[in-house]
C-alpha positions as a Python dict, from the first residue, in 0.01 Angstrom:
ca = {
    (1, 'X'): (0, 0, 0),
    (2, 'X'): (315, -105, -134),
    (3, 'X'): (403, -503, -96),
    (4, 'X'): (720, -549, 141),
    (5, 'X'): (804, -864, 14),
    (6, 'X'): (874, -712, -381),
    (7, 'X'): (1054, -448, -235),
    (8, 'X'): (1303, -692, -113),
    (9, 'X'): (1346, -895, -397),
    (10, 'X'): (1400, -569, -579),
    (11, 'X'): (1660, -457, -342),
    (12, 'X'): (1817, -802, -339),
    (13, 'X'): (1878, -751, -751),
    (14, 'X'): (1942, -362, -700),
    (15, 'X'): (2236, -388, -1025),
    (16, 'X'): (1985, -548, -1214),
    (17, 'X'): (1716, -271, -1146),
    (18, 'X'): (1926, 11, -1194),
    (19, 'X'): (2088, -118, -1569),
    (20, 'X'): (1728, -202, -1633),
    (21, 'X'): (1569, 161, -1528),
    (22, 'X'): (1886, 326, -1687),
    (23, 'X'): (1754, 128, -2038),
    (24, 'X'): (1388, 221, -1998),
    (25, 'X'): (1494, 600, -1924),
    (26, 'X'): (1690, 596, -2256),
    (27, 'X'): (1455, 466, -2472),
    (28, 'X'): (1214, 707, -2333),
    (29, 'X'): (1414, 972, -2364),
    (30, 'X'): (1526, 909, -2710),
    (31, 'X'): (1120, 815, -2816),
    (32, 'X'): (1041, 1172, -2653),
    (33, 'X'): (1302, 1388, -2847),
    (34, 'X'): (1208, 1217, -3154),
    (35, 'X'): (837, 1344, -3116),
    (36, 'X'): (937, 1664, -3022),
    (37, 'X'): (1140, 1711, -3326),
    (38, 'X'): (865, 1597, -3597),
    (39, 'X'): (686, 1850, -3729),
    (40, 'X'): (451, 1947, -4038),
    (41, 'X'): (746, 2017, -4243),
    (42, 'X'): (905, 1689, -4196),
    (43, 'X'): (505, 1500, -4329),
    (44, 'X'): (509, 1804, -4587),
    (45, 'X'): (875, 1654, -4732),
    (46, 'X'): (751, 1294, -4698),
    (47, 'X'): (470, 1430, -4941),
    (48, 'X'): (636, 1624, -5143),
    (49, 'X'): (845, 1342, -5222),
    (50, 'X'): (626, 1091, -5277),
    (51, 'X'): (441, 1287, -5571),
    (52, 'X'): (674, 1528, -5719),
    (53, 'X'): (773, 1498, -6047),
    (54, 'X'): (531, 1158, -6078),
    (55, 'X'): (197, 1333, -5998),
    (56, 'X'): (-33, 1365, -6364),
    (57, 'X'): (-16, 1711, -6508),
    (58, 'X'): (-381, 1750, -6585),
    (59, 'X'): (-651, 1585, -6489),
    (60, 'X'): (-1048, 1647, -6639),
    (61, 'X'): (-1356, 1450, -6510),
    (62, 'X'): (-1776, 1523, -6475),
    (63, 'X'): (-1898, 1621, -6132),
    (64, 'X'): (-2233, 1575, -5976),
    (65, 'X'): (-2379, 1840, -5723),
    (66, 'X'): (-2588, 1848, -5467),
    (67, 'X'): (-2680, 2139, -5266),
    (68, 'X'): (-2811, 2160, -4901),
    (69, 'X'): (-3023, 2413, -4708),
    (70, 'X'): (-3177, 2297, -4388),
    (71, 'X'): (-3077, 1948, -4418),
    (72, 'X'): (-3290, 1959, -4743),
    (73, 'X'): (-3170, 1889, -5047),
    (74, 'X'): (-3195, 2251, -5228),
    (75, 'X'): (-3151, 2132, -5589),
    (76, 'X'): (-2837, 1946, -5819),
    (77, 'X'): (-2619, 2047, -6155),
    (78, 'X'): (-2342, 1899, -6311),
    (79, 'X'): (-2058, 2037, -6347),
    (80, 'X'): (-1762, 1985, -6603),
    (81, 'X'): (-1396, 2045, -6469),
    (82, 'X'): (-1051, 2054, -6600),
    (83, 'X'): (-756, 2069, -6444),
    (84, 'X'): (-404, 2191, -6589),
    (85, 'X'): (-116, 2166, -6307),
    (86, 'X'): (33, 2404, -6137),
    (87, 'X'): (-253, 2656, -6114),
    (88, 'X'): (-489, 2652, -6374),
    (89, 'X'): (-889, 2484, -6333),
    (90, 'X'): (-1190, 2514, -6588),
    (91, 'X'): (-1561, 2468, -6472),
    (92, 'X'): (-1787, 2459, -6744),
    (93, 'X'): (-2158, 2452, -6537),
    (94, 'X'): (-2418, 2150, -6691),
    (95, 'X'): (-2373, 2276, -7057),
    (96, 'X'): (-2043, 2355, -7149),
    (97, 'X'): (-2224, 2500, -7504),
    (98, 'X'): (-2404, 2779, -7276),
    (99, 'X'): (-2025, 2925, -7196),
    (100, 'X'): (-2099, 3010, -6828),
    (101, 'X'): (-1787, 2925, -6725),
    (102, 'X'): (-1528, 2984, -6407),
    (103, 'X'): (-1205, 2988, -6459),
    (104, 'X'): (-926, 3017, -6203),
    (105, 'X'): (-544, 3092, -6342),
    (106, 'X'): (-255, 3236, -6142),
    (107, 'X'): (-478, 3219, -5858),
    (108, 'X'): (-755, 3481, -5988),
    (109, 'X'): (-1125, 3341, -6044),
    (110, 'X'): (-1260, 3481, -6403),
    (111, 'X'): (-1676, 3428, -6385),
    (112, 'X'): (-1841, 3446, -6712),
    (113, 'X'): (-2216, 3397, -6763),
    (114, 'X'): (-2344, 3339, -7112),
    (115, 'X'): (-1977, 3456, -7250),
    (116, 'X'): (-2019, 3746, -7042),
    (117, 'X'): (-1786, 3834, -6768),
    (118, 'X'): (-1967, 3943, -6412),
    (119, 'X'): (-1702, 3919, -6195),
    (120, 'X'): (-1323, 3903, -6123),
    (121, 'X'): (-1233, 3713, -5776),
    (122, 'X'): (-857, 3748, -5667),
    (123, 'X'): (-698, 3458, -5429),
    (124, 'X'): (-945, 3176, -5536),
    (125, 'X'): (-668, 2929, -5650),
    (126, 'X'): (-573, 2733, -5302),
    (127, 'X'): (-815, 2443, -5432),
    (128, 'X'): (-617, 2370, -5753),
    (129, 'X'): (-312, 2430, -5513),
    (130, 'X'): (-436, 2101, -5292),
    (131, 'X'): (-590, 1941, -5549),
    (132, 'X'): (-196, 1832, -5714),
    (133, 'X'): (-50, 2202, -5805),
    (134, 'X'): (172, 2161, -5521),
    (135, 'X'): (350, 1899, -5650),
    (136, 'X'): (466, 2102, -5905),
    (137, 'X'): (588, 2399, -5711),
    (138, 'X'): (915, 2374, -5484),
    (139, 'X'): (921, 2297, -5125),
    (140, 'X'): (1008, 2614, -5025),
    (141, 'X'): (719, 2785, -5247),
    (142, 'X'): (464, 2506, -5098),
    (143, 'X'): (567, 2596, -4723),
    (144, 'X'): (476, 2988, -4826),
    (145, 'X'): (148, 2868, -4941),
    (146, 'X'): (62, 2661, -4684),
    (147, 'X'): (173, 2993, -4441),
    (148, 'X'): (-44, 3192, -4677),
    (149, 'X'): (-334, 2959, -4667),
    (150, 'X'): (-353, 3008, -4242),
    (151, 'X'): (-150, 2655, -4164),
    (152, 'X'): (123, 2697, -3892),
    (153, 'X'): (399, 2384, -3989),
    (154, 'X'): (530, 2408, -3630),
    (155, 'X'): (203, 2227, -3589),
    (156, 'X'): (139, 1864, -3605),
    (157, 'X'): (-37, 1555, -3461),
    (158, 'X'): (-101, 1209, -3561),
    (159, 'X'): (-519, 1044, -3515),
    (160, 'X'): (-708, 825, -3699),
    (161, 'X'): (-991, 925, -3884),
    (162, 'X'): (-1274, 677, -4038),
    (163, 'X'): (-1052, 392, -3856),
    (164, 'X'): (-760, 496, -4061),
    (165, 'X'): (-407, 660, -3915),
    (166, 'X'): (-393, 1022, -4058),
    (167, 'X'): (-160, 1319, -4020),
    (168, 'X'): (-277, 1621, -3943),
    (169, 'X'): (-137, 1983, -4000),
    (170, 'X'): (-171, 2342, -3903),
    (171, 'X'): (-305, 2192, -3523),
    (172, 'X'): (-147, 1997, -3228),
    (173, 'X'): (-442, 1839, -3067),
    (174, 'X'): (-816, 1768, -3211),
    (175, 'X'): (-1084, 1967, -3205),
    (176, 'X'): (-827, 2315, -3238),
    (177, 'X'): (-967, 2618, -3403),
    (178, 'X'): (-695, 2637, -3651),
    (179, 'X'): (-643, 2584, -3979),
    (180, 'X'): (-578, 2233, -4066),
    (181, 'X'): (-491, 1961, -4351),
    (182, 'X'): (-536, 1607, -4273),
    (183, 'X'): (-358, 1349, -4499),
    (184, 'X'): (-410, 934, -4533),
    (185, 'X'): (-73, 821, -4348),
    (186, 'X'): (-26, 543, -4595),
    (187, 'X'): (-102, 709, -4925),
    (188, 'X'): (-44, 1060, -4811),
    (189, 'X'): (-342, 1212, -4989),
    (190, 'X'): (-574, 1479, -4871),
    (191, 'X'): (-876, 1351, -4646),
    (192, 'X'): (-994, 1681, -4489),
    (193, 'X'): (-973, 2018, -4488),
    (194, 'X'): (-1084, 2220, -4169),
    (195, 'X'): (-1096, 2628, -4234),
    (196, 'X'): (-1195, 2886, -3971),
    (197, 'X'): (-1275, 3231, -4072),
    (198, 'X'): (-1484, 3529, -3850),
    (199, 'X'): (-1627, 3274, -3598),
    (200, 'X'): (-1762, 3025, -3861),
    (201, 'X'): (-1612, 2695, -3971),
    (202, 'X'): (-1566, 2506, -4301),
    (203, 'X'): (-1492, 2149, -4290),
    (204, 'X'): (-1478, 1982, -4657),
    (205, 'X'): (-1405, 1584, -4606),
    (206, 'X'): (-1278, 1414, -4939),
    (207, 'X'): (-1372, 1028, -4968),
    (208, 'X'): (-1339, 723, -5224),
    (209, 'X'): (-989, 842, -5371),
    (210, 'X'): (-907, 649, -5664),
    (211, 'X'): (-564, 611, -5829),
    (212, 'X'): (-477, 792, -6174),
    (213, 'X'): (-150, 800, -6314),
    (214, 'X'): (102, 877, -6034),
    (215, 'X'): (-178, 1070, -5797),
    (216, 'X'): (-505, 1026, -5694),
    (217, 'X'): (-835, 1194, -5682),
    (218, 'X'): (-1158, 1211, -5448),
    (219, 'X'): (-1481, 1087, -5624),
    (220, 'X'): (-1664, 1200, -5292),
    (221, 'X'): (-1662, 1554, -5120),
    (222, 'X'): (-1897, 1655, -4872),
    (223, 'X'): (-1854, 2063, -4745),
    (224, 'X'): (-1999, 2145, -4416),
    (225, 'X'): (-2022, 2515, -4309),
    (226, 'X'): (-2087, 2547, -3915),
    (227, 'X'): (-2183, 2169, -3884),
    (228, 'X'): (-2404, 2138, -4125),
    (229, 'X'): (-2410, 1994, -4478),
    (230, 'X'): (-2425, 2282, -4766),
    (231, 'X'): (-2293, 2042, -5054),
    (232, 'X'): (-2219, 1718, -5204),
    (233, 'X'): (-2002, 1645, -5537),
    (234, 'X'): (-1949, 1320, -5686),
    (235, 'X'): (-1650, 1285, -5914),
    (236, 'X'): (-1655, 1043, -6195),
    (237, 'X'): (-1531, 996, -6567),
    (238, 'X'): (-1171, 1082, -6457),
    (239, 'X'): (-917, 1144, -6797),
    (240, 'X'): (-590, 1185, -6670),
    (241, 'X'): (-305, 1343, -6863),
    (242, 'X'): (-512, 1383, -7190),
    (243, 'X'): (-372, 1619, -7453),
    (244, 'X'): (-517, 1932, -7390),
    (245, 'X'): (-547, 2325, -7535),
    (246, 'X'): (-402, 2531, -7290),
    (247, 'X'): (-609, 2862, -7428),
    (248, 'X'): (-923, 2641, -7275),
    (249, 'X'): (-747, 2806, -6987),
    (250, 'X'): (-736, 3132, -7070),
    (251, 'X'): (-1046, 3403, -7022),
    (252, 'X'): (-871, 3619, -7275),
    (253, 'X'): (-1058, 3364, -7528),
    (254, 'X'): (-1379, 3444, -7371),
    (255, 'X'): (-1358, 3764, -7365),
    (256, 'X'): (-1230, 3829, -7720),
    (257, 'X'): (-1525, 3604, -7737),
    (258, 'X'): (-1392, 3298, -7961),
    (259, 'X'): (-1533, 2980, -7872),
    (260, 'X'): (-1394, 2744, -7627),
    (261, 'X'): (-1163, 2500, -7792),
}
């Protein structure tokens, strides 16, 4: 029920009211267009220009794994990795000495097992891609991959996540079935990654990032397929923009069989 007596003091400073309501709508108005014109592209640029050009160029470090099956831990190796920016990653599996080996270069997965190859895996290089490789692409070339990789730019919405503000891209809303990238607001760095694929779901949440020369790095991923936990990697014994061989990087060494460098 409305109250008479407001009404009349209302009417009684009617100029007032209307300069006041003709503020409010503009500021409204103004707050709403601004929303509707940020987009994924606009938190891709802020990214993009935050790290490019000052993001390390390669990156090596040990990693601890733990796999899952039934909520049961299903056994652990460690893994050796190396990094070399834009699209080249080396995973040497507990003894580097025993050569089995992955490699990943120009987005093609090389698997070798005891020096031998078993298997060539095209379109396996959207991890080194996240990981800092798109720092060194342009912005155009990033906004292909990210098309590429399933995430719509048109698409965009801010949340929090672990009582933190985060951006989030490729969705509009939370819990979307869409292909999504959620970055740390303040330091802009890759928190989550949220993949849907024939009915099933990936969600791989990155945690504990630490800061190494001009970028950063996760020393915690967990990777859950459908909800539940498959794996666990710790990260640790980062070297950042060491001097490194770039043959390391290529399987032609392998397979000519010559020794890793």
């Amino acid at each position: 029920m409305f109250d008479l007596k407001a009404t009349g003091a209302l009417n009684a400073h009617g100029g007032l009211q209307k300069i006041s309501l003709c503020i409010l709508a503009l500021v409204l108005l103004f707050s709403f267009r601004s929303d509707h014109r940020f987009d994924g592209r606009e938190i891709l640029q802020q990214i993009y220009s935050r790290y490019h050009g000052k993001w390390y160029h390669n990156l090596q470090y040990t990693q601890d794994v733990n796999f899952f099956k039934k909520g049961k831990n299903n056994g652990t190796q460690r893994w050796y990795e190396r990094i070399l920016f834009p699209s080249a990653l080396r995973i040497d599996y507990i003894d580097p000495k025993k050569r089995n080996t992955d490699i990943i270069t120009r987005d093609t997965m090389w698997e070798f097992r005891k020096g031998l190859l078993r298997n060539i895996i095209p379109g396996m290089g959207d991890g080194v891609f996240l990981s800092g490789g798109l720092y060194f692409y342009t912005l155009e070339e990033d906004e292909q991959k990210l098309k590429d990789m399933g995430i719509n730019l048109d698409k965009f919405f801010k949340t929090k996540w672990k009582n933190r503000p985060v951006y989030v891209l490729g969705a509009d809303r939370e819990n979307s079935v869409e292909n999504q990238i959620w970055f740390d607001a303040n330091n802009l760095y890759i928190v989550r990654l949220l993949t849907f694929f024939n009915g099933s779901s990936q969600d791989q949440i990155m945690e504990g990032q630490v800061r190494l020369n001009g970028g950063w790095n996760e020393t915690r991923t967990s990777i859950y397929i459908n909800d539940k936990l498959v794996l666990e990697q710790t990260n640790s014994d980062f070297v950042s923009d060491a001097q490194v061989n770039p043959s390391d990087f290529d399987p032609g060494q392998i397979l000519t069989n010559k020794p890793a460098q």
